[in-house]
Short mmCIF file of C-alpha atoms in Angstrom, two decimals:
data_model
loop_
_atom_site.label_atom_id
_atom_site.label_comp_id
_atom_site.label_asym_id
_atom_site.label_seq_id
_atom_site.Cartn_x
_atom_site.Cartn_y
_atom_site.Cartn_z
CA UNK A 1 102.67 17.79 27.08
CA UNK A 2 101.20 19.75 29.83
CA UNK A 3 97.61 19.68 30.68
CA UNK A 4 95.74 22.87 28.78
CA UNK A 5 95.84 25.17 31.40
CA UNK A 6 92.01 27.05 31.82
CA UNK A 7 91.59 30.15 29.39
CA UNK A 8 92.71 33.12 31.22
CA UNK A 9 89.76 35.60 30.72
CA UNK A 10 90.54 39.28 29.46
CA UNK A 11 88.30 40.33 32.66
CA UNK A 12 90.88 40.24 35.94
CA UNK A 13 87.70 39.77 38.11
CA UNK A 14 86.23 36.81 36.53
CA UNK A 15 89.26 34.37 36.92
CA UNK A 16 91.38 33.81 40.09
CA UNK A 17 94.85 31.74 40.04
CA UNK A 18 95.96 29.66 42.96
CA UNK A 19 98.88 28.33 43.40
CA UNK A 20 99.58 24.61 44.97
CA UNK A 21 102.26 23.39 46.26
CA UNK A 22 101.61 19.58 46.83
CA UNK A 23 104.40 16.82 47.84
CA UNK A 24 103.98 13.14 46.44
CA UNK A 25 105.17 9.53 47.14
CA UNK A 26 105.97 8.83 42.97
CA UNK A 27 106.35 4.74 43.41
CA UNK A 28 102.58 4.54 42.64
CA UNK A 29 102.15 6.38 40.20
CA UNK A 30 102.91 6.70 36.45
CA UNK A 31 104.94 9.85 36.83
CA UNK A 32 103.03 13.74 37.24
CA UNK A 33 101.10 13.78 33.77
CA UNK A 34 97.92 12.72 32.70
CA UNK A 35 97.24 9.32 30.80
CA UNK A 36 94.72 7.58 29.77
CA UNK A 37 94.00 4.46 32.12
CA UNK A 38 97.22 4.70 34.17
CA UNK A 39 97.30 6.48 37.66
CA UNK A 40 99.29 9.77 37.53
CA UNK A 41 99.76 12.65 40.19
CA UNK A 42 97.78 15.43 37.89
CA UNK A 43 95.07 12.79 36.99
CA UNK A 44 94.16 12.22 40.96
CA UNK A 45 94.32 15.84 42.00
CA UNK A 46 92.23 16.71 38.90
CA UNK A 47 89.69 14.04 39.16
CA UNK A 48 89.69 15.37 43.40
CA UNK A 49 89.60 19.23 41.42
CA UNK A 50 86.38 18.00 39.96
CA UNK A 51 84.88 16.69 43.06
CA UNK A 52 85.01 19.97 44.81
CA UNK A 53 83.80 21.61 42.08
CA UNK A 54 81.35 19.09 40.66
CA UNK A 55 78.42 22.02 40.25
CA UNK A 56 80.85 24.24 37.28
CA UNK A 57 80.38 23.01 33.74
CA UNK A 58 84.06 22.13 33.36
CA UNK A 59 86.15 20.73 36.21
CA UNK A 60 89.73 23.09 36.28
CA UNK A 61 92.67 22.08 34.87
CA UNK A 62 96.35 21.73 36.73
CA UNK A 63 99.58 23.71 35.22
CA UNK A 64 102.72 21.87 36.88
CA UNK A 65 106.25 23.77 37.18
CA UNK A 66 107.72 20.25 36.20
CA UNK A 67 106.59 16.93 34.99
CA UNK A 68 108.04 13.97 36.92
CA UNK A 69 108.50 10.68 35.53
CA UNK A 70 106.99 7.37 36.71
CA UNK A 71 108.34 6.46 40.16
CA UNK A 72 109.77 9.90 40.75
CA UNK A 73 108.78 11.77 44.22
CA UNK A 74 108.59 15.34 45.19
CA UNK A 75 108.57 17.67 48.15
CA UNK A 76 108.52 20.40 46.49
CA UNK A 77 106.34 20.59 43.57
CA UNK A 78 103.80 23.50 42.14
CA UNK A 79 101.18 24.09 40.21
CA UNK A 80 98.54 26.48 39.41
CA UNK A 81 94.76 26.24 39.01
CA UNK A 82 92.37 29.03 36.88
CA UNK A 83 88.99 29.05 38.97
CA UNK A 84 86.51 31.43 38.35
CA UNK A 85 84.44 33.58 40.66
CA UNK A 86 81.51 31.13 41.38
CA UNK A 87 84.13 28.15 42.15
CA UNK A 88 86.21 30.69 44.20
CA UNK A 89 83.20 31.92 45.87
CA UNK A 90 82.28 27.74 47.15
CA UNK A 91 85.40 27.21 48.92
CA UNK A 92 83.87 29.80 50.96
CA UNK A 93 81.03 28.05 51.65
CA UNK A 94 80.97 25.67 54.91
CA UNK A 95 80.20 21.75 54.18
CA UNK A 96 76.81 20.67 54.75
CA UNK A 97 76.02 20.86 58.49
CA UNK A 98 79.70 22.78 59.02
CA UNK A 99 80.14 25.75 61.80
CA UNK A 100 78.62 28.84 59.69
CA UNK A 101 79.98 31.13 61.81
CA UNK A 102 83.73 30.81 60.80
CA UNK A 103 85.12 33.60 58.86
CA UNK A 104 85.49 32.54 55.14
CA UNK A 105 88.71 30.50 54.26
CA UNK A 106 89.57 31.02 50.69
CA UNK A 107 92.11 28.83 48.95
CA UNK A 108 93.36 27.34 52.10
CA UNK A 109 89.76 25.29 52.59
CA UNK A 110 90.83 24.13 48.82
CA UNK A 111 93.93 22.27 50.05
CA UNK A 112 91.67 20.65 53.02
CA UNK A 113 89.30 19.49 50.78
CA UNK A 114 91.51 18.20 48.62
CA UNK A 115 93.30 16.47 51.15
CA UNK A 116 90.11 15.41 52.60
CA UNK A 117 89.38 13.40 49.49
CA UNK A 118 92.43 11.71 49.27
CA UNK A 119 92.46 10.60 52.91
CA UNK A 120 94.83 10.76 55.60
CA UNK A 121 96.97 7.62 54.52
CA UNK A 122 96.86 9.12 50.45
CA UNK A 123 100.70 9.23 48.61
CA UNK A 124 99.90 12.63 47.08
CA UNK A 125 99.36 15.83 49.92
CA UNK A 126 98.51 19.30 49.16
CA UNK A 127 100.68 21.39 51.59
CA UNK A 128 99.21 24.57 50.79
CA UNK A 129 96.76 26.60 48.48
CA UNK A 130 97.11 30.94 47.76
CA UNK A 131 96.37 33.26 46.01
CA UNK A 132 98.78 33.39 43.37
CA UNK A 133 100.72 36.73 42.84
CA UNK A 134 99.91 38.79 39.44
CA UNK A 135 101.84 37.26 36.28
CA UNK A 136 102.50 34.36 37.64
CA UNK A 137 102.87 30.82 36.14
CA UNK A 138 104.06 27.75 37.70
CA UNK A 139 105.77 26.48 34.51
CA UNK A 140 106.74 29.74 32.73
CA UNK A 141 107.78 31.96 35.43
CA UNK A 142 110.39 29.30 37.19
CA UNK A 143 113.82 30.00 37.51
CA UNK A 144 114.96 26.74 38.69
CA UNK A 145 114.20 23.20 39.59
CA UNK A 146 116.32 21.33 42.49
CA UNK A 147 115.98 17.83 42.64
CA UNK A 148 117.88 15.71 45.13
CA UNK A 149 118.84 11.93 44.44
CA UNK A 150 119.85 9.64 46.88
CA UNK A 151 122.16 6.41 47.08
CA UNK A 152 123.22 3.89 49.78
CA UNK A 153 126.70 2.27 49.47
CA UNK A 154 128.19 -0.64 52.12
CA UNK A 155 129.48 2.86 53.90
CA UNK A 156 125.42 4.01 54.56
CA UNK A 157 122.81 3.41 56.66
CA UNK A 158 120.73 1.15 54.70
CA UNK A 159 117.26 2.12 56.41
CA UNK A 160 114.70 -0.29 54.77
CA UNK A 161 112.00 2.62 55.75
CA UNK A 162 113.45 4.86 53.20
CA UNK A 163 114.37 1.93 50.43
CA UNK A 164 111.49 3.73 48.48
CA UNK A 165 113.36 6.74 47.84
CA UNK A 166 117.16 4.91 47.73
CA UNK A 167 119.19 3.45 45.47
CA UNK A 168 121.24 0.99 47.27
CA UNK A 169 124.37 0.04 45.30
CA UNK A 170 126.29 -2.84 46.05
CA UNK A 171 129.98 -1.11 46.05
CA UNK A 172 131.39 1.44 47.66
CA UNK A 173 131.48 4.89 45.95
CA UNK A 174 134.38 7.70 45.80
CA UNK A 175 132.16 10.36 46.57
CA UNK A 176 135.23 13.02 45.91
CA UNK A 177 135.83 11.62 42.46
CA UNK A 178 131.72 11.93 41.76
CA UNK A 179 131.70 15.54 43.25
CA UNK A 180 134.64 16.54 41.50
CA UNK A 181 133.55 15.02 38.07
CA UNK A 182 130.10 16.80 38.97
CA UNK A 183 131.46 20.72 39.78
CA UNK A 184 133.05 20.64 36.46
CA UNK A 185 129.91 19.87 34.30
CA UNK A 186 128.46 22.80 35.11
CA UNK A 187 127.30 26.44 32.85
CA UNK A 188 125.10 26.49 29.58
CA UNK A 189 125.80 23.23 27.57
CA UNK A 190 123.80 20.92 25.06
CA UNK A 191 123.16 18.24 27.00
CA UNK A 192 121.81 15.96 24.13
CA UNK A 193 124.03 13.35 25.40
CA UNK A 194 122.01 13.16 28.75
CA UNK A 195 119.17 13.31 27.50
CA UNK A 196 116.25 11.10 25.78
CA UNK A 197 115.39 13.11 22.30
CA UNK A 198 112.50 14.86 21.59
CA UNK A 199 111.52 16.19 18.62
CA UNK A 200 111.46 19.77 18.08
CA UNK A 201 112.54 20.02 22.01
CA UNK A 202 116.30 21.88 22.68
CA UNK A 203 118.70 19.95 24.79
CA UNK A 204 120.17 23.05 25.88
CA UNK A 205 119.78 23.65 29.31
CA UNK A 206 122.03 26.01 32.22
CA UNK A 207 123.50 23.52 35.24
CA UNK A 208 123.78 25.80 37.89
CA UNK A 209 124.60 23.68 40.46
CA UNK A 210 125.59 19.95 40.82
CA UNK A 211 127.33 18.24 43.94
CA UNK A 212 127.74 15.15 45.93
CA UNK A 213 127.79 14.45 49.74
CA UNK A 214 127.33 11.82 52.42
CA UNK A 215 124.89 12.67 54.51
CA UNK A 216 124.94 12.11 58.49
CA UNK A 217 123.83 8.21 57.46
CA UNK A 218 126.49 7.84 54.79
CA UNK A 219 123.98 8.09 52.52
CA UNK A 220 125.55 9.71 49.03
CA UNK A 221 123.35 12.81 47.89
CA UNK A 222 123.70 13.97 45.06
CA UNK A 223 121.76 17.91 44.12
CA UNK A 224 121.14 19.40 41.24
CA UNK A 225 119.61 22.85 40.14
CA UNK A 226 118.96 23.95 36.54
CA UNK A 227 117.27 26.33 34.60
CA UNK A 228 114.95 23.20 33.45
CA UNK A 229 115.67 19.28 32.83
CA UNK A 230 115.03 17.56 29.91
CA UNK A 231 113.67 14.38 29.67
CA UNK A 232 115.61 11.78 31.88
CA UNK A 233 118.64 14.60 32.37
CA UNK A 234 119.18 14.06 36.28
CA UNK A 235 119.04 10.29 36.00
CA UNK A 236 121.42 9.95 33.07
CA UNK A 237 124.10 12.47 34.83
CA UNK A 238 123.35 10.75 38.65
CA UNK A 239 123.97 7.37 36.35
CA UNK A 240 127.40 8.36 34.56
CA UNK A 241 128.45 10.00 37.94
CA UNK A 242 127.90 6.54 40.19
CA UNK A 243 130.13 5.22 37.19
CA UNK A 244 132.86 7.78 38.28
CA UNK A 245 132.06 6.54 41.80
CA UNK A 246 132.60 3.02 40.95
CA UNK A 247 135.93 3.05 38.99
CA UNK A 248 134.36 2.15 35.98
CA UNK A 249 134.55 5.69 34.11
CA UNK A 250 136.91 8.58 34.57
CA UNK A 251 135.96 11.36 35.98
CA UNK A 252 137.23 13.85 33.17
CA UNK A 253 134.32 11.77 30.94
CA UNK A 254 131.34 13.42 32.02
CA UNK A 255 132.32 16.50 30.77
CA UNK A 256 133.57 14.60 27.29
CA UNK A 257 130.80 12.69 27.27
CA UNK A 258 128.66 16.12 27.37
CA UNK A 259 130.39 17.78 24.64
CA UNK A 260 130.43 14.81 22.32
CA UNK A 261 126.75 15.22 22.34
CA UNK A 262 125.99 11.36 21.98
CA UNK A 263 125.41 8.93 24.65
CA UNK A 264 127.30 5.41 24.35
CA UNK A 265 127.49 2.42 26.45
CA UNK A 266 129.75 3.89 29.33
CA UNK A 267 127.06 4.21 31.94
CA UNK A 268 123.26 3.40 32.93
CA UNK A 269 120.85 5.79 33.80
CA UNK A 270 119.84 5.98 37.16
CA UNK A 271 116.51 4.02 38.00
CA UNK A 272 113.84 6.65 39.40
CA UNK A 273 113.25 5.95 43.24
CA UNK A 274 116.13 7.63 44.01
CA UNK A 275 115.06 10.81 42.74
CA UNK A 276 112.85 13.89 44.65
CA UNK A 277 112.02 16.96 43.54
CA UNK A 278 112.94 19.30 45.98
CA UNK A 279 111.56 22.92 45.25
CA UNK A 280 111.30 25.49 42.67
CA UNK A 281 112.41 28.67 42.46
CA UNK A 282 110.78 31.74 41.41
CA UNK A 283 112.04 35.63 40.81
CA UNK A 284 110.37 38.80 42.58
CA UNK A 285 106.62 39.09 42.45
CA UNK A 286 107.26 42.36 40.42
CA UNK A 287 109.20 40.32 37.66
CA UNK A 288 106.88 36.68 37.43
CA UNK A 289 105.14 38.01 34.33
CA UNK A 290 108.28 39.02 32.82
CA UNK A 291 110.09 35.82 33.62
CA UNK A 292 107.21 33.87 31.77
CA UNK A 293 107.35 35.76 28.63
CA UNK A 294 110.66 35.35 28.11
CA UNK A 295 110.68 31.75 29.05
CA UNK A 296 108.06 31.51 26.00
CA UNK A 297 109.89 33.40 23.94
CA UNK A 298 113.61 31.79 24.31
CA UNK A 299 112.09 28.26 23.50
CA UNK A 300 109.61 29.00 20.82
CA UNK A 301 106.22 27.44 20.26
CA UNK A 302 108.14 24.33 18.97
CA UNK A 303 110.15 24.06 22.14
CA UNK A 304 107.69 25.11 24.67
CA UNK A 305 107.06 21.84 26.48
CA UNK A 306 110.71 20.59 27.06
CA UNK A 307 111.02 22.79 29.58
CA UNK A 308 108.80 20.36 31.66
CA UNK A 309 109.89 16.83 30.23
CA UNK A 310 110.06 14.05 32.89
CA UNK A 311 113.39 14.15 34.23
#
């Protein structure tokens, strides 16, 4: 599950939320959450949280708009921090022996720092701190999560530079058979067969977009938006569709395979290097609160966290 996110106090002026938007090399670490003894994306950015704001009795905690497995990367993630007025009020104040004369910086002297502590050659980089806008949630109010996956056939550029975030495959793909099979799997399904089970967590997810392209390297890209992803959903349907690609599984199967609701033998799921997060989408300012109640509501206390499984 999600880190607890910081109490949100009944009094609007004693608690400030910021939102982050942070990009990450994932091949070093153990995937977004934290756990004990392993190194994780929301364990280094807390532990650099804590740091900054080493004088407040408890260090803040980080709410992510998705949880990425181990090895995964994003460019696009977010998250959102609670920090009251006297931990607001320090990012104001200049670094021992700093230019006093500046006008304050607010949350963007948050994303320095935190990039400061890191260092210049770190895999995790805070692009930018705000203020966040009234209502909103990174996990709750999201409307959609793209990711992006990408694989190198004998037909790509095989650039060893980006061999952290390819799959290269040894045969050559149909990319029109892999598209094709991918357009039709989309709407509101159960996608229980793509996914790894969790219990008391709903399978059911909308696909709102899937497709497949060569890029201007021949390099097959697969992209995929969704409400949410359940656990290991984008790996499991980039794994059945390279399958497709291959020969070894018709194209029309994806969908069967779907509606069946049970995953045999017929494919393997995708390994994670492949696969970025790419951005996520939020509505209007005016409807962010709105968008996280219902999000609560439609899953149920039960459900809550599958919305941000490890994909």
């Amino acid at each position: 599950m999600d880190a607890p996110t910081t109490p949100v106090s009944s009094d609007p002026a004693t608690l400030h939320r910021l939102r982050l938007d942070v990009s990450y090399d994932g091949a070093g670490f153990s995937g977004w959450g934290r756990q004990p003894g392993l190194r994780t994306v929301q364990g280094e950015l807390e532990a650099a949280l804590a740091t900054v704001f080493r004088r407040s009795a408890a260090p803040p905690l980080l709410t992510v708009a998705g949880r990425t497995d181990a090895g995964v990367h994003a460019l696009g993630q977010v998250a959102h921090v609670d920090l009251d007025d006297a931990q607001l009020a320090t990012l104001d104040a200049p670094h021992r022996g700093g230019d006093r004369s500046k006008a304050p910086q607010g949350p963007a002297a948050l994303a320095r720092r935190l990039n400061g502590i890191a260092g210049l050659d770190s895999d995790v980089w805070v692009s930018s701190v705000t203020m966040a806008p009234a209502g909103f949630d990174a996990r709750f109010s999201a409307i959609w999560r793209r990711y992006e996956y990408r694989v190198a056939d004998p037909r790509a550029l095989r650039d060893p530079r980006r061999r952290g975030a390819t799959l290269w495959h040894p045969a050559e793909l149909d990319e029109l058979a892999m598209d094709a099979a991918a357009a039709a799997l989309t709407g509101l399904h159960d996608w229980a067969a793509y996914c790894k089970p969790r219990e008391g967590s709903t399978t059911i997810r909308t696909l709102q977009s899937f497709s497949w392209h060569r890029d201007a390297d021949g390099v097959l890209v697969a992209r995929l938006q969704a409400d949410a992803f359940c656990h290991s959903m984008v790996r499991a349907l980039v794994g059945a569709s390279i399958a497709v690609g291959a020969g070894r599984l018709a194209p029309e199967r994806m969908a069967g395979i779907r509606d069946e609701a049970r995953r045999g033998s017929e494919f393997i799921v995708a390994p994670a290097k492949g696969l970025t997060l790419m951005e996520v989408g939020y509505p209007a300012d005016a409807e962010l609160a709105e968008r996280a109640a219902q999000t609560r509501n439609r899953r149920g206390a039960h459900e809550v966290d599958a919305a941000t499984r490890p994909v």
